[in-house]
Coordinates of C-alpha atoms and ligand atoms in Angstrom, one line a residue:
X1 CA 114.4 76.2 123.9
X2 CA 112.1 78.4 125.4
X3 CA 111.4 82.3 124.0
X4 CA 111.7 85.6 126.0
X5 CA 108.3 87.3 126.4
X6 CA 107.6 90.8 127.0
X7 CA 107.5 92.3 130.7
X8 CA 104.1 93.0 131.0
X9 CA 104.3 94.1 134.4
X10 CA 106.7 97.3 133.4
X11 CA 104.4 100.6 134.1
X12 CA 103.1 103.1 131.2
X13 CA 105.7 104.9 130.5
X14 CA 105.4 108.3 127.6
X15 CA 108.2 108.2 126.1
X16 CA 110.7 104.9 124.6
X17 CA 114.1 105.8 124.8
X18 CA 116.1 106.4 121.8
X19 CA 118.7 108.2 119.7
X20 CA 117.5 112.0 119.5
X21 CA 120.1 112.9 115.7
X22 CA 121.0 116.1 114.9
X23 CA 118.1 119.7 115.9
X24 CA 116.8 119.4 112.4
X25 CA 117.4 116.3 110.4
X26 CA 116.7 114.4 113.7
X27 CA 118.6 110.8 112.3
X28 CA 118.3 111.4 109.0
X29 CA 121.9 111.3 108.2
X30 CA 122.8 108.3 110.3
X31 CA 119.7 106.0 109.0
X32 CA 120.9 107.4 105.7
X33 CA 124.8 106.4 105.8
X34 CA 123.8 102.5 106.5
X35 CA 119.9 101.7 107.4
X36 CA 120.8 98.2 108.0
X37 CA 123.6 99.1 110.6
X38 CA 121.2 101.8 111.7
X39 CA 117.9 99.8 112.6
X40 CA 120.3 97.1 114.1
X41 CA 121.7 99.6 116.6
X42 CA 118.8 101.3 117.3
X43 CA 117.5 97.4 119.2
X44 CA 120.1 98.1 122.0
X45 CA 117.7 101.3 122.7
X46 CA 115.1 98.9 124.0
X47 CA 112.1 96.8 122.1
X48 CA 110.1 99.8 121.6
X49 CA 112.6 103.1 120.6
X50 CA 111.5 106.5 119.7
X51 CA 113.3 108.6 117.1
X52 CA 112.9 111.2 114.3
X53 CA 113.2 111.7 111.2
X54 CA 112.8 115.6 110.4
X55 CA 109.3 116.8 111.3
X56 CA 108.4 113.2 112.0
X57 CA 108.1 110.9 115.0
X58 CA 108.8 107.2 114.4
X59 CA 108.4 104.4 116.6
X60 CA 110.9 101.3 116.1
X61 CA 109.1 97.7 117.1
X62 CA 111.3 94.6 117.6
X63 CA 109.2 92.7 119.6
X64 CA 106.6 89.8 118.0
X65 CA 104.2 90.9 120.7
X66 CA 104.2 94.4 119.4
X67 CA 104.5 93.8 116.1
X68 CA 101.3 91.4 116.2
X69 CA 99.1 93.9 118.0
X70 CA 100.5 96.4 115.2
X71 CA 99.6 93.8 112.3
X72 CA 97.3 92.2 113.7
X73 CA 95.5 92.5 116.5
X74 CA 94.8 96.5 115.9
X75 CA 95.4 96.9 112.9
X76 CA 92.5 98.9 112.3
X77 CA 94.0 101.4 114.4
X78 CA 96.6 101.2 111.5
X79 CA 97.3 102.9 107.8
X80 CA 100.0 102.3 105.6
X81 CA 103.3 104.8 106.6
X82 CA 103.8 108.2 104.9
X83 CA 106.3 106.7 103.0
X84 CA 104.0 105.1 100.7
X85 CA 101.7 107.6 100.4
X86 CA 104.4 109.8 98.2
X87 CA 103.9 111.2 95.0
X88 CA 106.5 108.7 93.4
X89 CA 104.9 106.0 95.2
X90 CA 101.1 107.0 94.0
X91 CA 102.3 107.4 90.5
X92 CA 103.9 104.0 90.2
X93 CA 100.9 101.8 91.9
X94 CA 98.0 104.2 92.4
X95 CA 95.6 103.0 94.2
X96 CA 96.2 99.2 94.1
X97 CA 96.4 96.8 96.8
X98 CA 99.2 97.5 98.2
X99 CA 98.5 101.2 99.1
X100 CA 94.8 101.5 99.3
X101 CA 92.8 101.6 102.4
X102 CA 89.5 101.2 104.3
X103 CA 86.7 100.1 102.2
X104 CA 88.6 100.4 98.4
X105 CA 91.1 98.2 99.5
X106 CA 88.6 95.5 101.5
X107 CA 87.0 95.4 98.2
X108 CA 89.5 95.0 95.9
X109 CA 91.5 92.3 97.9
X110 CA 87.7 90.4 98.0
X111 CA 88.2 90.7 94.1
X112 CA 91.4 89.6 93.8
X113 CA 91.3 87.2 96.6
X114 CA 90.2 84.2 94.8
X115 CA 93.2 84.3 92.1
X116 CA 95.8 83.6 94.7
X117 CA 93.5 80.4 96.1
X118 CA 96.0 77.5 96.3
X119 CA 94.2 75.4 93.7
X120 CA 94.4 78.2 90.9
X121 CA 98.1 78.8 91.9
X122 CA 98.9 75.1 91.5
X123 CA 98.1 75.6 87.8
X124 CA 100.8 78.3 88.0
X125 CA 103.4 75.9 88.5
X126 CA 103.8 74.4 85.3
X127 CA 104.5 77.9 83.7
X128 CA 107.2 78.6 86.3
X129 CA 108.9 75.7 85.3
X130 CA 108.6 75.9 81.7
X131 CA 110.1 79.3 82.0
X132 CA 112.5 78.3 84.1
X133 CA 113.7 75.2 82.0
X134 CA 113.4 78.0 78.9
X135 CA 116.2 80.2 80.3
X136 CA 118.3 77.2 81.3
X137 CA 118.6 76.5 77.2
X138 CA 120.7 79.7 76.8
X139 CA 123.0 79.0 79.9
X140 CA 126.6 77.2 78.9
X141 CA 128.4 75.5 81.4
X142 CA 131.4 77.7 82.9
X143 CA 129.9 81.0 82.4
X144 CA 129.9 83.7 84.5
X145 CA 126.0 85.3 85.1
X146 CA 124.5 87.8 87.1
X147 CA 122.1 85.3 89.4
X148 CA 120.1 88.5 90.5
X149 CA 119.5 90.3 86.8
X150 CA 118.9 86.0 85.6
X151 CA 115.8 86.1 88.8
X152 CA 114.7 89.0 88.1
X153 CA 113.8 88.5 84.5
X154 CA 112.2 85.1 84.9
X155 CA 110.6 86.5 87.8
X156 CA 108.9 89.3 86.1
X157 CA 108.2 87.0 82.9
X158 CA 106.9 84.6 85.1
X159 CA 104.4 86.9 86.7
X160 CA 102.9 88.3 83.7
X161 CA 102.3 84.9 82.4
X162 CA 100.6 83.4 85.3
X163 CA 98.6 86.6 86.1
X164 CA 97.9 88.4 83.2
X165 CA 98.1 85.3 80.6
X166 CA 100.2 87.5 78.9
X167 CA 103.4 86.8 77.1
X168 CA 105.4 89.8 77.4
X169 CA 108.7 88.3 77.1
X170 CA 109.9 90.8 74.8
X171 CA 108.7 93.4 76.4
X172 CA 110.2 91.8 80.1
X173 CA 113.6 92.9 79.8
X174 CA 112.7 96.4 78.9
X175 CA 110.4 96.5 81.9
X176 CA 112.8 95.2 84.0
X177 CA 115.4 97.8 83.2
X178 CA 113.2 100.4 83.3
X179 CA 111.7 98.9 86.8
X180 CA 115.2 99.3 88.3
X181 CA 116.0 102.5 87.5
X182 CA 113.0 103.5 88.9
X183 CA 112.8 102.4 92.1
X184 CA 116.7 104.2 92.8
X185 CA 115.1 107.1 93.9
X186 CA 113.2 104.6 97.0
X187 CA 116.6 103.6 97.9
X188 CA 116.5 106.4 100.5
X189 CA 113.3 108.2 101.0
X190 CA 114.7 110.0 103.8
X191 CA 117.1 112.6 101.8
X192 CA 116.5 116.3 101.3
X193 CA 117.1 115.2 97.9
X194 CA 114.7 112.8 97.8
X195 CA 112.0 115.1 99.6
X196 CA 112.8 117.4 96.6
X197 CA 112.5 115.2 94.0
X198 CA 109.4 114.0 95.0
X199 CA 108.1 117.2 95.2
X200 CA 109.2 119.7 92.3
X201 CA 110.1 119.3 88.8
X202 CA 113.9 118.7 89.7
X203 CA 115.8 116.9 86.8
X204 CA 115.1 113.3 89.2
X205 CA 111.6 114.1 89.6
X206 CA 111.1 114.5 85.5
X207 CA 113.4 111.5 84.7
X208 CA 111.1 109.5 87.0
X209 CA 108.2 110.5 85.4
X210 CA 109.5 110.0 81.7
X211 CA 110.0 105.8 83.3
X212 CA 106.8 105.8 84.7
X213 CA 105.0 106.8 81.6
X214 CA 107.4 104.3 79.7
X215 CA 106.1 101.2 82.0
X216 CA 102.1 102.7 81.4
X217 CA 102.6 102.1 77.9
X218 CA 103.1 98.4 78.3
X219 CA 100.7 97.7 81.4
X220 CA 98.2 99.7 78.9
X221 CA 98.8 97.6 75.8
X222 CA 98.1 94.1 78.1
X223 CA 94.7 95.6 79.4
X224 CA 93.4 96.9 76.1
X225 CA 94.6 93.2 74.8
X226 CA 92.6 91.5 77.1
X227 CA 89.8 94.3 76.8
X228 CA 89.6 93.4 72.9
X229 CA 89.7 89.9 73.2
X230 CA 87.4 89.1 75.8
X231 CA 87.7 86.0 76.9
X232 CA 87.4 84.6 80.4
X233 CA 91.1 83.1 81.1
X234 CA 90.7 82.2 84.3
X235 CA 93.2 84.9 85.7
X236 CA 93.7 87.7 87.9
X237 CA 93.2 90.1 85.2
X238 CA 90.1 88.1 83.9
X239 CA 88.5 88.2 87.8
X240 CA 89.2 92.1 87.8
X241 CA 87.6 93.0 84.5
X242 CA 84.8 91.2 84.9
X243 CA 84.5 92.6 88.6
X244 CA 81.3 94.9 89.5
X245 CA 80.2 97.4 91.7
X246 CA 76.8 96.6 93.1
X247 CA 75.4 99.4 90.7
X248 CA 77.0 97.5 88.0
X249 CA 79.9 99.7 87.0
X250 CA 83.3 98.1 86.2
X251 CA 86.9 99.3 86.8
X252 CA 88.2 101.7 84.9
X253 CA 91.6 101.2 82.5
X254 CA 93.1 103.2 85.7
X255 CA 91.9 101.3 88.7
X256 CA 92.7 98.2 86.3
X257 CA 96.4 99.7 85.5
X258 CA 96.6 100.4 89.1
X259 CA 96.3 96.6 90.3
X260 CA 98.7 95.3 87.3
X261 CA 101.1 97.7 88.7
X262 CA 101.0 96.5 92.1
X263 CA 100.9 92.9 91.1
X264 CA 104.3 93.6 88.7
X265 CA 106.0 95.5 91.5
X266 CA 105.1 93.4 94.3
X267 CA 105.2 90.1 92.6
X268 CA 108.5 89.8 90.7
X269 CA 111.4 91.6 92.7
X270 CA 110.7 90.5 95.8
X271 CA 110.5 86.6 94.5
X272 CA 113.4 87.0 92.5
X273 CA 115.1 88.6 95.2
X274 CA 114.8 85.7 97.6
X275 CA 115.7 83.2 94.8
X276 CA 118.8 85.3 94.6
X277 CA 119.9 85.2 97.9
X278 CA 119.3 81.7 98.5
X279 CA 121.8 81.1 95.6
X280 CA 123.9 83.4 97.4
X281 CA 123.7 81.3 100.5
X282 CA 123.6 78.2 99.2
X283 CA 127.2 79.3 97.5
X284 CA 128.7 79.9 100.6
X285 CA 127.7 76.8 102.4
X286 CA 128.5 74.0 100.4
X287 CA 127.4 71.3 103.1
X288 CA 123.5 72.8 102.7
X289 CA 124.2 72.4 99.1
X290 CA 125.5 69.4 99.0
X291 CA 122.3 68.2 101.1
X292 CA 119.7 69.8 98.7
X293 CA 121.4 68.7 95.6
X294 CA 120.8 65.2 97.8
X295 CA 116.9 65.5 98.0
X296 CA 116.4 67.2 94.2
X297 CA 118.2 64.3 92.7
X298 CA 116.0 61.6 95.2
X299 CA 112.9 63.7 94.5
X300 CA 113.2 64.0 91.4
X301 CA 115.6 61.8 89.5
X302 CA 116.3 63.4 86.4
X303 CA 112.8 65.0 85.4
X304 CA 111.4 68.0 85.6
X305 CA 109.8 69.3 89.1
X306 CA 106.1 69.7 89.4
X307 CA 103.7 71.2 91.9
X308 CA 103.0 67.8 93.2
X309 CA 106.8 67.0 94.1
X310 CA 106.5 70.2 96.8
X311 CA 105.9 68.3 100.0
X312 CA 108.7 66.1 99.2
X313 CA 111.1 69.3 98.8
X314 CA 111.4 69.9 102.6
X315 CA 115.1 70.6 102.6
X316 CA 114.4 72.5 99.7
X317 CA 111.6 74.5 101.6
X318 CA 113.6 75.4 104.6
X319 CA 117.0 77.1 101.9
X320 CA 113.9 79.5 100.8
X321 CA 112.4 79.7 104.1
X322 CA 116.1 80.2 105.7
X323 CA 116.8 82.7 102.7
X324 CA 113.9 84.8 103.4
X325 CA 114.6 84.9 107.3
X326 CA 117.9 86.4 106.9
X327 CA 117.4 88.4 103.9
X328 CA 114.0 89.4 103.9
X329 CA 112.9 91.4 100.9
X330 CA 110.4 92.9 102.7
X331 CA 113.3 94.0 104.9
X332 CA 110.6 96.8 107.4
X333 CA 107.3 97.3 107.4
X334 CA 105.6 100.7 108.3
X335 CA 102.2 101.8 109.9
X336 CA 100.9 105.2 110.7
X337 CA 98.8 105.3 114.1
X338 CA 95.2 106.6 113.2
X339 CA 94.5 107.2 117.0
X340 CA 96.6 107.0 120.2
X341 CA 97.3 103.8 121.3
X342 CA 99.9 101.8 124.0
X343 CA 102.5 99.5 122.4
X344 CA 104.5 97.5 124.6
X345 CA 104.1 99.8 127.6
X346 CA 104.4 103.3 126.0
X347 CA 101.9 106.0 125.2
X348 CA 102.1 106.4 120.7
X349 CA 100.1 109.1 119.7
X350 CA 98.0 109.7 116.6
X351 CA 99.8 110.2 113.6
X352 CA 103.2 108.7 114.4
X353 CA 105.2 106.4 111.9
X354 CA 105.5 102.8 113.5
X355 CA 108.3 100.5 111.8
X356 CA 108.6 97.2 111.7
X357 CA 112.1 95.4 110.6
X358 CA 111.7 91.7 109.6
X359 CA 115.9 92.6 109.4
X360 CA 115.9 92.8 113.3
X361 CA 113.6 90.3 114.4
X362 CA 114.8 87.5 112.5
X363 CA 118.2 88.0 113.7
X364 CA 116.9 88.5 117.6
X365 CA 119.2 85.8 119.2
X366 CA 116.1 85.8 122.2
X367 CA 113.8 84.2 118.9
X368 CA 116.7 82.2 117.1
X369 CA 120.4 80.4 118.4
X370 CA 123.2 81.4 116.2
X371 CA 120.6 84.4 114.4
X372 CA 123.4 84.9 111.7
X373 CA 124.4 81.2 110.6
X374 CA 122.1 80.2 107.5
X375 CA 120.7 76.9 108.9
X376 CA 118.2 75.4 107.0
X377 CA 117.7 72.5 109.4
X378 CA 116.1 74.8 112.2
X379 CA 113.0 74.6 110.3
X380 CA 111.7 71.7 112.2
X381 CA 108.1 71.4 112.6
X382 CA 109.1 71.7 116.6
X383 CA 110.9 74.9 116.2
X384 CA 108.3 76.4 113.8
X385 CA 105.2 75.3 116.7
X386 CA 107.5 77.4 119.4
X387 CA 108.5 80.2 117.5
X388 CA 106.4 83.3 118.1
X389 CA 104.4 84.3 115.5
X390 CA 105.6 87.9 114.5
X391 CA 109.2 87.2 114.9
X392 CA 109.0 85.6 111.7
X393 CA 107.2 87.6 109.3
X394 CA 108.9 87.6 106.0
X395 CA 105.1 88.0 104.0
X396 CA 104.3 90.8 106.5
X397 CA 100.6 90.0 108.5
X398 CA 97.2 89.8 109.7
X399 CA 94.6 91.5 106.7
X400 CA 97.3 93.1 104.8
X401 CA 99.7 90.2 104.9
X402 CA 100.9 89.2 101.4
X403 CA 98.6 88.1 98.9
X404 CA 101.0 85.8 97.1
X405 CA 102.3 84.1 100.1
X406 CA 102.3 80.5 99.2
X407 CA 102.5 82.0 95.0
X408 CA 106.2 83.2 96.9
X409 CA 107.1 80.3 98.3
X410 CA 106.0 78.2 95.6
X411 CA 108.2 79.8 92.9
X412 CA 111.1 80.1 94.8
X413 CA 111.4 76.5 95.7
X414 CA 110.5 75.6 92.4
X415 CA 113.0 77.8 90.9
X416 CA 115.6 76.3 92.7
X417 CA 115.0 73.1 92.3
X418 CA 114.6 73.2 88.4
X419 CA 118.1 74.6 88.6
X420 CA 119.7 73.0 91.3
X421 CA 118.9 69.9 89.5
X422 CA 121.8 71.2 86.2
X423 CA 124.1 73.5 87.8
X424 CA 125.7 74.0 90.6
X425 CA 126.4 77.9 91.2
X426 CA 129.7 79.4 92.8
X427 CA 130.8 83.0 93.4
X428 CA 133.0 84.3 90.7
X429 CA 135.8 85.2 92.7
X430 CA 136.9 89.4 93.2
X431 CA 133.5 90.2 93.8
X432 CA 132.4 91.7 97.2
X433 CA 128.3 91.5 97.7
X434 CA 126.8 93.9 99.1
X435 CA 123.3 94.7 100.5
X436 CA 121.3 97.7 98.9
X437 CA 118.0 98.9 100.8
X438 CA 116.4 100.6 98.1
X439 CA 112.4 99.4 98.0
X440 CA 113.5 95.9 99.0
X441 CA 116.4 94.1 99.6
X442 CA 118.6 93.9 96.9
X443 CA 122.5 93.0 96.1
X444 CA 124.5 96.3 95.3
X445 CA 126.1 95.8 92.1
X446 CA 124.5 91.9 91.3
X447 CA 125.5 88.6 91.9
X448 CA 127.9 86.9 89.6
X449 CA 128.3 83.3 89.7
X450 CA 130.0 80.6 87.7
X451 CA 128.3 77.5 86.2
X452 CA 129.5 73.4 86.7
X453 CA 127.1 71.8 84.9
X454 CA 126.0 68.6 87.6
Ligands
HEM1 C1 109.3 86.5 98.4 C2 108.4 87.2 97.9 C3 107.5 88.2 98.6 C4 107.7 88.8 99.7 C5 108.9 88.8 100.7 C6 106.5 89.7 99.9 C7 106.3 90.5 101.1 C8 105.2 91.2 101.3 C9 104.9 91.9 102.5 C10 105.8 92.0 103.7 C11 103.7 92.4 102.4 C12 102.9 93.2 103.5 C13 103.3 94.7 103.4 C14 102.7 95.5 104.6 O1 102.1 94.9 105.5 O2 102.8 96.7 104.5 C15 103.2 92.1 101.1 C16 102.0 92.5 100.6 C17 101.6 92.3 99.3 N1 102.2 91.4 98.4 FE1 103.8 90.4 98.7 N2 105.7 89.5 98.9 C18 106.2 88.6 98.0 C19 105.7 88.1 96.9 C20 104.5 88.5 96.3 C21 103.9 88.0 95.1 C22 104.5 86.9 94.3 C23 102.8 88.8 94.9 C24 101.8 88.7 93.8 C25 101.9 88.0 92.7 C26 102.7 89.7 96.0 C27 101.7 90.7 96.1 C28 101.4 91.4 97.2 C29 100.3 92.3 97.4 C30 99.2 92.6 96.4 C31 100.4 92.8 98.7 C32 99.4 93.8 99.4 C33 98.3 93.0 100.0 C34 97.2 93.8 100.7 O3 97.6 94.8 101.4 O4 96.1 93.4 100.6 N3 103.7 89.5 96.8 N4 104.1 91.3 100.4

């Protein structure tokens, strides 16, 4: 198979072509009514398309080679979008990794850095299969669950355990609920009503607030835990509290709160999210099933997974890394231009939004054959060596790619695997699933599946 490069021969051109919306929303209402749909249509435009959103100019990228140079190869020309520079946004992470820039963040990434090492995040395997095997004892054969709230809270128990060597079960599923309601109002940050809310004291804007202050209290009570006690555990939170400036001064409770925040938000949905949807898949293709259920039982027998069965899960590898391609989490990615640059042939000037859809470009039929079948098998080491590099990027890339990468990976094949190994997991029938872009990627009302013990 060979892939479609870009025409590097087209002239500069100022201005990708398009849709133009309505005099003052621009496409605001369109993008609003299905985004998915939306960002899909918006590829027959070209690889490079220009639109608006209100006041603001945004550039859509579906090409690998744009999206590299973006990422990549210029990404200092690049800041994270506006989007994540709102006040909701800053008052849920701060100024943690995920939104900080230029010398801050370079810093702080050094710092936190050696946490996500692959050796250290071997150790974390063991806890995510203890938990895992924990919330299998309260499962009974034949019941109905929600797979999605079930990921989520081992997810977000998981996460506190490995990185903050903190045992907040109790406290998980009140996070948890709080966590999603609060990310609703980032299910569209393109309203008027969102614009508002962000803004003034609207009812939304105070409820928001009241969450946010709800979650401080427990992300507090872990620091001033770990402050009291004092001991080096090895962990993230360990490696930032012990972290100094060159004149010796130490992160605040807030810079501290502001990582943990990040490391919550980022870290748990977006793994349990792709756990999810691999169940999801898996449900509706029973062959694939059939197949992993093949290598668990071969790899495995009947004990418990470990980090060291990983390179025999290949199958295994490919569900999550098949999951992730055509449900990405992470479903766009946005930069803001610092100065004017070219991308793929067209003049973008300082200042404009650039988005990036992992959505579209795993589905570009140019990059994969049959882009909406969930194939596992493609994941050949051949495919993977001729695949470009950016028209696969679930973890995002170049400096700001995704800390906890192979942490990702590693849980979500784990995960599976401890339960793939009991249960087998259908769709409880009358439901319809359906896709909801709020911050990530997530299933509208849930995922209910049955349990047949194997
Ligand atoms: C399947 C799971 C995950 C997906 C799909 C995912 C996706 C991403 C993506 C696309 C980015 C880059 C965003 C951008 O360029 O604007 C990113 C950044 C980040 N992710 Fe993940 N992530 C996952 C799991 C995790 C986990 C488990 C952690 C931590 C425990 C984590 C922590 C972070 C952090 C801190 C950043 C910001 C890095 C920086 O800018 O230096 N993520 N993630």
């Amino acid at each position: 198979m060979s892939f479609a490069g870009k025409n590097v021969d087209e002239p500069l051109r100022s201005r990708p072509r398009g849709p133009k919306g309505g005099l003052i929303l621009g496409v605001m209402p369109e993008f609003n009514r299905d985004s998915l749909a939306f960002i899909m249509r918006c590829r027959e435009y070209g690889d490079v398309v220009q639109t608006r959103f209100l006041y603001v100019t945004a550039y859509f990228l579906y090409h690998p080679d744009d999206i590299e140079y973006v990422l990549s190869t210029n990404a200092r020309n690049f800041l994270k979008s506006m989007s994540l520079r709102s006040n909701f946004f800053q008052r849920l992470v701060g100024n943690g990794l995920v939104t900080s820039e230029g010398d801050f963040w370079r810093r702080q990434r050094r710092l936190a850095q050696p946490a996500f090492h692959r050796q250290r995040i071997s150790a974390y395997g063991e806890v995510m299969v203890e938990y895992t095997n924990r919330a299998l004892e309260s499962w009974q054969a034949g019941e109905t669950r929600d797979i999605h709230q079930d990921m989520m809270r081992l997810a977000l128990q998981i996460v506190v355990k490995t990185l903050f060597n903190a045992d907040v079960s109790q406290d998980a599923d009140a996070v948890g609920q709080i966590l999603s309601k609060i990310v609703k109002p980032f299910s569209s940050q393109a309203t008027l009503k969102w614009i508002l809310d962000n803004r003034l004291p609207t009812p939304g804007h105070r409820t928001f607030h009241r969450q946010a202050a709800e979650i401080d209290k427990v992300v507090y009570k872990i620091i001033a835990e770990r402050r009291a006690n004092n001991r080096d555990q090895g962990d993230l939170l360990s490696m930032l509290l012990q972290a100094q400036d060159e004149d010796g001064t130490q992160m605040s409770d807030k810079q501290l709160r502001d990582e943990v925040m990040t490391l919550f938000l980022a870290g748990h949905e977006t793994t349990a999210l792709a756990v999810s949807w691999a169940w999801y898949l898996l449900a509706n293709h029973p062959e694939c099933e059939r197949q992993f259920h093949r290598e668990v039982d071969e790899v495995l027998s009947s004990r418990l997974p470990s980090v060291s069965d990983l390179p025999k899960l290949k199958y295994t590898e490919a569900i999550a890394k098949e999951a992730l391609r055509l449900y990405p989490p992470a479903y766009g990615i946005g930069r803001q231009a610092v100065q004017d640059c070219e991308i793929g042939g067209y003049r973008v000037p300082a200042g404009s939004q650039v988005f990036m859809f992992p959505w579209a470009t795993h589905r570009d039929p140019r990059f994969f054959s049959e882009p909406d079948s969930f194939r596992p098998e493609r994941w050949t080491e051949e495919f993977v060596g001729q695949l470009p590099k950016y028209a696969y990027f679930p973890f995002g890339g170049g400096p700001r790619a995704c800390i906890g990468n192979y942490f990702a990976m590693m849980e979500i094949v784990l995960l599976l695997a401890t339960i793939g190994q009991r249960y087998r997991l259908l769709l409880a029938p009358n439901q319809s699933v359906r896709l909801y872009p709020a911050m990530s990627l997530r299933p509208r009302d849930g995922i209910k599946v049955i349990l047949y013990p194997r």
